[in-house]
Coordinates of C-alpha atoms and ligand atoms in Angstrom, one line a residue:
X1 CA 17.6 -4.9 -6.3
X2 CA 14.0 -6.6 -7.7
X3 CA 11.6 -4.4 -5.5
X4 CA 7.7 -5.0 -6.0
X5 CA 4.8 -3.5 -4.3
X6 CA 1.0 -2.6 -5.1
X7 CA -1.9 -0.8 -4.2
X8 CA -5.7 -1.5 -4.4
X9 CA -7.9 1.1 -6.7
X10 CA -10.1 1.0 -4.0
X11 CA -10.7 5.2 -3.8
X12 CA -9.3 8.3 -2.9
X13 CA -5.5 7.9 -1.5
X14 CA -5.1 9.5 2.2
X15 CA -1.3 10.4 4.0
X16 CA -1.3 6.7 5.9
X17 CA -0.7 5.2 1.7
X18 CA 1.9 8.3 1.4
X19 CA 3.6 7.7 4.3
X20 CA 3.6 4.0 5.1
X21 CA 4.2 3.3 0.6
X22 CA 3.7 5.3 -1.8
X23 CA 6.9 7.6 -0.5
X24 CA 9.1 4.9 -0.1
X25 CA 8.1 3.4 -3.9
X26 CA 9.0 6.9 -5.7
X27 CA 12.5 7.0 -2.9
X28 CA 13.6 3.6 -3.7
X29 CA 12.8 3.3 -7.3
X30 CA 15.6 2.4 -10.0
X31 CA 15.3 0.4 -13.2
X32 CA 14.4 -2.8 -11.4
X33 CA 11.1 -1.7 -9.5
X34 CA 7.9 -3.0 -10.3
X35 CA 5.1 -1.2 -9.1
X36 CA 1.4 -2.4 -9.7
X37 CA -2.0 -0.9 -9.1
X38 CA -3.6 -4.1 -7.9
X39 CA -7.2 -4.4 -9.6
X40 CA -7.9 -8.2 -9.1
X41 CA -7.3 -7.4 -5.5
X42 CA -10.3 -4.3 -5.1
X43 CA -12.7 -6.8 -6.8
X44 CA -12.8 -8.4 -2.7
X45 CA -15.1 -5.3 -2.1
X46 CA -18.4 -4.5 -3.8
X47 CA -18.2 -1.5 -6.3
X48 CA -19.8 -0.2 -8.5
X49 CA -17.9 -1.7 -12.2
X50 CA -18.2 2.1 -13.7
X51 CA -16.5 3.4 -10.5
X52 CA -13.9 0.4 -10.7
X53 CA -12.3 1.6 -14.0
X54 CA -12.4 5.6 -12.5
X55 CA -10.5 4.5 -9.3
X56 CA -8.0 2.4 -11.1
X57 CA -7.1 5.7 -13.3
X58 CA -7.5 7.4 -10.0
X59 CA -4.6 5.1 -8.5
X60 CA -2.5 5.0 -11.4
X61 CA -2.9 8.7 -11.7
X62 CA -1.4 9.3 -7.7
X63 CA 1.3 6.5 -8.3
X64 CA 3.0 8.8 -10.6
X65 CA 2.1 12.0 -9.1
X66 CA 4.2 11.0 -5.8
X67 CA 6.8 10.7 -8.3
X68 CA 7.0 7.1 -9.7
X69 CA 8.5 7.7 -13.0
X70 CA 7.4 5.2 -15.6
X71 CA 10.6 5.7 -17.8
X72 CA 12.6 4.6 -14.8
X73 CA 10.8 1.4 -13.4
X74 CA 7.7 -0.4 -14.4
X75 CA 4.6 0.3 -13.2
X76 CA 1.2 -1.7 -14.6
X77 CA -2.3 -3.2 -13.7
X78 CA -2.9 -6.5 -12.4
X79 CA -5.6 -7.7 -14.1
X80 CA -3.1 -6.4 -17.3
X81 CA -1.1 -9.4 -16.7
X82 CA -3.1 -12.8 -16.3
X83 CA -0.1 -14.8 -14.7
X84 CA -1.1 -12.9 -11.3
X85 CA -4.2 -15.3 -11.6
X86 CA -2.4 -18.4 -12.8
X87 CA 0.6 -18.2 -10.0
X88 CA -2.6 -17.5 -8.0
X89 CA -3.7 -21.4 -8.5
X90 CA -0.4 -22.9 -8.3
X91 CA 0.1 -20.9 -5.0
X92 CA -3.2 -21.8 -3.7
X93 CA -2.2 -25.5 -3.5
X94 CA 0.7 -25.0 -1.9
X95 CA -1.0 -22.6 0.8
X96 CA -3.1 -24.3 4.0
X97 CA -6.1 -22.8 5.1
X98 CA -5.2 -22.9 8.7
X99 CA -2.7 -20.6 8.1
X100 CA -5.2 -18.2 5.8
X101 CA -7.5 -17.9 8.7
X102 CA -4.8 -16.8 10.7
X103 CA -4.1 -13.4 9.1
X104 CA -5.9 -10.7 11.1
X105 CA -6.7 -8.8 8.0
X106 CA -9.1 -11.2 6.8
X107 CA -10.4 -11.8 10.6
X108 CA -11.0 -8.1 10.8
X109 CA -12.4 -7.3 7.3
X110 CA -14.7 -10.5 7.6
X111 CA -16.3 -9.2 10.7
X112 CA -17.2 -6.1 9.1
X113 CA -19.4 -8.1 6.3
X114 CA -22.4 -10.2 6.4
X115 CA -21.7 -12.4 2.8
X116 CA -17.7 -12.7 3.0
X117 CA -16.3 -13.4 -0.4
X118 CA -14.2 -16.5 -0.9
X119 CA -11.8 -14.1 -2.4
X120 CA -11.1 -12.3 0.8
X121 CA -10.0 -15.0 2.4
X122 CA -7.7 -16.5 -0.3
X123 CA -6.2 -12.4 -1.0
X124 CA -3.2 -13.1 0.7
X125 CA -2.3 -16.0 -1.8
X126 CA -3.1 -13.4 -4.6
X127 CA -0.4 -11.0 -3.1
X128 CA 2.3 -13.6 -2.4
X129 CA 1.7 -14.5 -5.9
X130 CA 2.5 -10.9 -7.1
X131 CA 5.7 -10.5 -5.2
X132 CA 7.3 -14.2 -6.0
X133 CA 6.2 -13.4 -9.6
X134 CA 9.1 -11.0 -10.2
X135 CA 11.4 -12.9 -7.7
X136 CA 11.3 -9.4 -5.9
X137 CA 13.8 -9.1 -2.5
X138 CA 12.0 -6.4 -1.0
X139 CA 9.1 -5.4 -1.0
X140 CA 7.9 -2.0 0.3
X141 CA 5.0 -1.4 2.5
X142 CA 3.4 -0.4 5.5
X143 CA 2.8 -1.9 8.9
X144 CA -0.5 -3.8 7.9
X145 CA 1.0 -5.8 5.4
X146 CA 3.9 -7.2 7.4
X147 CA 1.8 -10.6 8.4
X148 CA 1.1 -10.6 4.8
X149 CA 5.3 -10.8 3.5
X150 CA 5.4 -13.2 6.4
X151 CA 3.0 -15.8 5.0
X152 CA 4.4 -14.9 1.5
X153 CA 8.2 -15.8 2.7
X154 CA 6.7 -19.3 4.0
X155 CA 4.6 -20.0 0.9
X156 CA 8.1 -19.3 -1.3
X157 CA 10.7 -21.7 1.3
X158 CA 8.0 -24.2 1.2
X159 CA 7.8 -24.0 -2.7
X160 CA 11.3 -24.0 -3.1
X161 CA 11.8 -27.4 -0.7
X162 CA 9.2 -29.2 -2.5
X163 CA 10.0 -28.0 -5.9
X164 CA 13.3 -26.9 -6.4
X165 CA 14.9 -23.3 -5.9
X166 CA 12.4 -21.0 -8.0
X167 CA 11.6 -18.1 -5.8
X168 CA 13.3 -15.1 -4.4
X169 CA 12.8 -15.1 -0.3
X170 CA 11.0 -11.7 -0.3
X171 CA 11.3 -9.1 2.8
X172 CA 8.9 -6.4 3.3
X173 CA 10.6 -3.1 4.0
X174 CA 9.1 -0.4 6.3
X175 CA 9.7 3.3 7.0
X176 CA 11.3 4.2 9.6
X177 CA 8.4 6.6 10.5
X178 CA 4.9 6.2 9.5
X179 CA 4.4 2.6 9.0
X180 CA 1.4 2.9 11.0
X181 CA -0.8 6.3 10.6
X182 CA -3.5 6.3 12.7
X183 CA -6.8 8.0 11.9
X184 CA -6.8 11.8 13.7
X185 CA -10.0 11.2 15.3
X186 CA -10.0 7.6 16.4
X187 CA -5.7 7.3 17.0
X188 CA -5.8 3.9 18.0
X189 CA -7.3 2.9 14.5
X190 CA -5.2 2.8 12.0
X191 CA -5.9 5.6 8.8
X192 CA -7.8 3.3 6.2
X193 CA -9.5 3.7 2.9
X194 CA -12.3 1.1 3.9
X195 CA -13.9 3.1 7.4
X196 CA -15.2 6.2 6.4
X197 CA -13.4 8.7 8.8
X198 CA -14.3 12.2 7.2
X199 CA -12.1 14.2 9.8
X200 CA -9.8 11.7 11.0
X201 CA -8.6 10.6 7.0
X202 CA -6.2 13.1 5.3
X203 CA -6.4 12.6 1.1
X204 CA -3.4 13.5 -0.7
X205 CA -6.6 15.5 -3.2
X206 CA -7.6 17.3 0.2
X207 CA -7.7 21.3 -0.2
X208 CA -4.7 22.8 2.0
X209 CA -7.9 24.7 4.2
X210 CA -8.9 21.3 4.7
X211 CA -5.9 19.9 5.8
X212 CA -5.8 22.5 8.5
X213 CA -8.9 21.6 9.9
X214 CA -8.2 18.2 10.4
X215 CA -4.9 18.5 11.5
X216 CA -6.0 21.3 13.9
X217 CA -9.1 19.5 14.7
X218 CA -7.1 16.2 15.7
X219 CA -8.0 14.7 18.4
X220 CA -5.1 14.6 21.0
X221 CA -5.0 14.8 25.5
X222 CA -5.4 16.7 27.8
X223 CA -2.2 16.7 30.2
X224 CA -0.4 19.1 27.8
X225 CA 3.1 17.4 27.4
X226 CA 4.5 17.4 24.2
X227 CA 5.9 14.1 24.7
X228 CA 6.1 11.2 22.3
X229 CA 4.9 8.6 23.7
X230 CA 2.0 6.5 21.5
X231 CA 0.8 4.0 24.1
X232 CA -0.1 7.2 26.7
X233 CA -0.5 10.0 23.9
X234 CA -1.9 7.9 20.9
X235 CA -3.0 10.9 19.1
X236 CA -0.2 13.4 19.8
X237 CA 2.2 10.2 19.2
X238 CA 0.6 10.5 15.9
X239 CA 1.2 13.8 14.7
X240 CA 4.7 13.6 15.9
X241 CA 4.8 10.3 13.8
X242 CA 3.4 12.2 10.9
X243 CA 5.7 15.1 11.0
X244 CA 8.5 13.1 11.4
X245 CA 8.1 11.1 8.3
X246 CA 7.8 14.5 6.8
X247 CA 11.3 16.1 7.8
X248 CA 12.9 13.2 8.0
X249 CA 13.7 13.4 11.9
X250 CA 12.5 11.3 15.1
X251 CA 9.3 12.1 17.2
X252 CA 11.2 12.6 20.1
X253 CA 14.0 15.1 18.8
X254 CA 10.7 17.0 16.8
X255 CA 8.5 17.0 20.3
X256 CA 11.3 18.6 22.2
X257 CA 11.3 21.7 20.0
X258 CA 7.4 22.6 21.1
X259 CA 5.8 23.6 24.0
X260 CA 2.1 23.8 22.8
X261 CA 0.0 21.4 21.0
X262 CA -1.3 24.0 19.0
X263 CA 2.2 25.4 17.6
X264 CA 3.0 21.5 16.8
X265 CA -0.4 21.1 15.1
X266 CA 0.0 24.5 12.9
X267 CA 3.6 23.7 11.7
X268 CA 2.3 20.0 10.6
X269 CA -0.5 21.8 8.8
X270 CA 2.2 24.0 6.7
X271 CA 4.7 21.0 6.0
X272 CA 1.8 18.6 5.3
X273 CA 0.2 21.0 2.6
X274 CA 3.9 21.9 1.1
X275 CA 4.2 18.3 0.4
X276 CA 0.5 17.7 -1.3
X277 CA 0.4 20.5 -3.1
X278 CA 2.8 19.4 -6.1
X279 CA 1.5 16.3 -5.8
X280 CA -2.0 16.9 -6.2
X281 CA -1.1 19.3 -8.9
X282 CA 0.6 16.7 -10.8
X283 CA -2.5 14.2 -10.0
X284 CA -4.4 16.7 -12.0
X285 CA -2.5 17.4 -14.6
X286 CA -2.1 13.1 -15.2
X287 CA -5.6 12.9 -14.7
X288 CA -6.8 15.7 -17.6
X289 CA -4.6 13.2 -19.9
X290 CA -5.8 9.6 -20.4
X291 CA -4.4 8.7 -22.8
X292 CA -1.3 9.1 -20.9
X293 CA -2.1 6.8 -18.6
X294 CA -3.5 4.4 -20.8
X295 CA 0.3 4.4 -22.8
X296 CA 1.8 3.8 -19.5
X297 CA -0.5 1.3 -18.4
X298 CA -0.1 -0.8 -21.5
X299 CA 4.2 0.0 -21.4
X300 CA 3.7 -1.4 -18.5
X301 CA 1.8 -4.5 -19.2
X302 CA 4.3 -5.5 -22.0
X303 CA 7.3 -4.9 -19.6
X304 CA 6.0 -7.0 -16.2
X305 CA 4.6 -9.8 -18.6
X306 CA 7.8 -10.8 -19.7
X307 CA 9.4 -10.9 -16.2
X308 CA 6.3 -13.0 -14.9
X309 CA 5.7 -15.1 -18.0
X310 CA 9.3 -16.3 -17.7
X311 CA 8.8 -17.2 -13.8
X312 CA 5.6 -18.6 -14.0
X313 CA 6.6 -21.1 -16.4
X314 CA 9.3 -21.9 -14.3
X315 CA 7.1 -22.8 -11.6
X316 CA 4.5 -24.5 -13.3
X317 CA 7.1 -26.8 -14.8
X318 CA 8.8 -27.5 -11.4
X319 CA 5.3 -28.3 -9.9
X320 CA 5.1 -31.2 -12.8
X321 CA 2.8 -29.2 -15.4
X322 CA 3.3 -30.3 -19.1
Ligands
TYM1 P1 -3.3 -1.5 0.4 O1 -4.3 -0.4 -0.9 O2 -4.6 -1.3 1.4 O3 -2.7 0.2 0.7 C1 -1.5 0.1 0.3 C2 0.2 0.4 1.1 O4 -0.5 1.5 1.7 C3 0.0 1.1 3.0 N1 -1.0 1.4 4.4 C4 -1.0 2.3 5.4 N2 -0.1 2.7 5.5 C5 0.6 3.7 7.1 N3 -0.3 3.7 7.4 C6 -1.6 3.4 7.2 N4 -2.6 4.1 7.9 C7 -1.8 3.2 5.9 N5 -2.9 2.5 5.0 C8 -2.1 1.8 4.0 C9 -0.1 -0.3 3.1 O5 0.7 -1.3 4.0 C10 0.0 -0.5 1.7 O6 1.9 -1.0 1.7 N6 -2.9 -6.1 -0.2 C11 -2.2 -4.5 -0.3 C12 -1.9 -4.7 -1.7 C13 -1.4 -5.2 -2.5 C14 0.3 -5.7 -2.2 C15 0.8 -6.8 -3.1 C16 1.1 -4.8 -1.2 C17 -1.8 -6.3 -3.3 N7 -0.3 -7.1 -4.2 C18 2.1 -7.1 -3.6 C19 2.5 -5.3 -1.5 C20 2.8 -6.3 -2.4 C21 -3.4 -3.8 0.0 O7 -4.6 -3.8 0.5 O8 -2.9 -2.2 0.2

């Protein structure tokens, strides 16, 4: 079954990206999976061009380091396949201003900026283009992307009704645990690359000592009862959720095994470090041999272009372009 997902190269990846998306990318990959470092999306954020280039290589290395294998599926850099920008225009003419105005990510992000780029507003259309260009049936993402996939479905349905059956209607696939990892210091806010929270964010490349420090200092509560209750106990429940994603168990089952917050935190830190160590090692190996990443990008571009080109031409023809 065709899968598509993307990740923005906007800085170091954190465990929200991992448990919400990248872990699933590795587990679900097969010959039909298509994964992209979406550097065009990242242009909505102000970054020095030299740093931007590094971020793209870093993101590529992170995707490979978590176990995504370019020999199994397709891995590519979005800007190398021009059909994404072209399809974006076709779909902007199938999407309404009102629909885009309702996107919560746009509302949140635009509130934090003084000058809002038009690209931030049309961002979800580019995302729909990514998914629809590959006729993807499934899109492994974290909870924060659910609304964008919902919009993608609506745009695809509208296009198919108006112009003929060109697109597959995709669905979001969320992990059972870790779909929304919260900030460890402010557990009512999601862990995020775009908000600075040094103690609240665990990066895939953090030192083991830092991981331990951040977990041990994570904000919980004072009632002392180890119980999974995201409403009443957001901090502790977030830790249980992360633990559940690591252990493949439910947060409730894990909670029943602990009496003290400290013991739970210590075990969680150890499990996290055991999970992150091989990822960090593989990342450093890959980043040390840049030719390897460039080769993956070039091969991925060819494979992705072959699929995307065909679907783009079909969509353009259906709309009446000669
Ligand atoms: P991005 O780069 O913000 O995040 C990449 C993936 O990580 C997930 N994620 C989280 N999951 C759980 N808890 C968190 N705290 C957390 N933070 C991030 C995101 O849900 C995402 O799956 N618009 C997308 C990139 C994109 C895309 C696409 C995704 C572009 N085109 C097409 C799917 C299909 C984004 O900004 O992801």
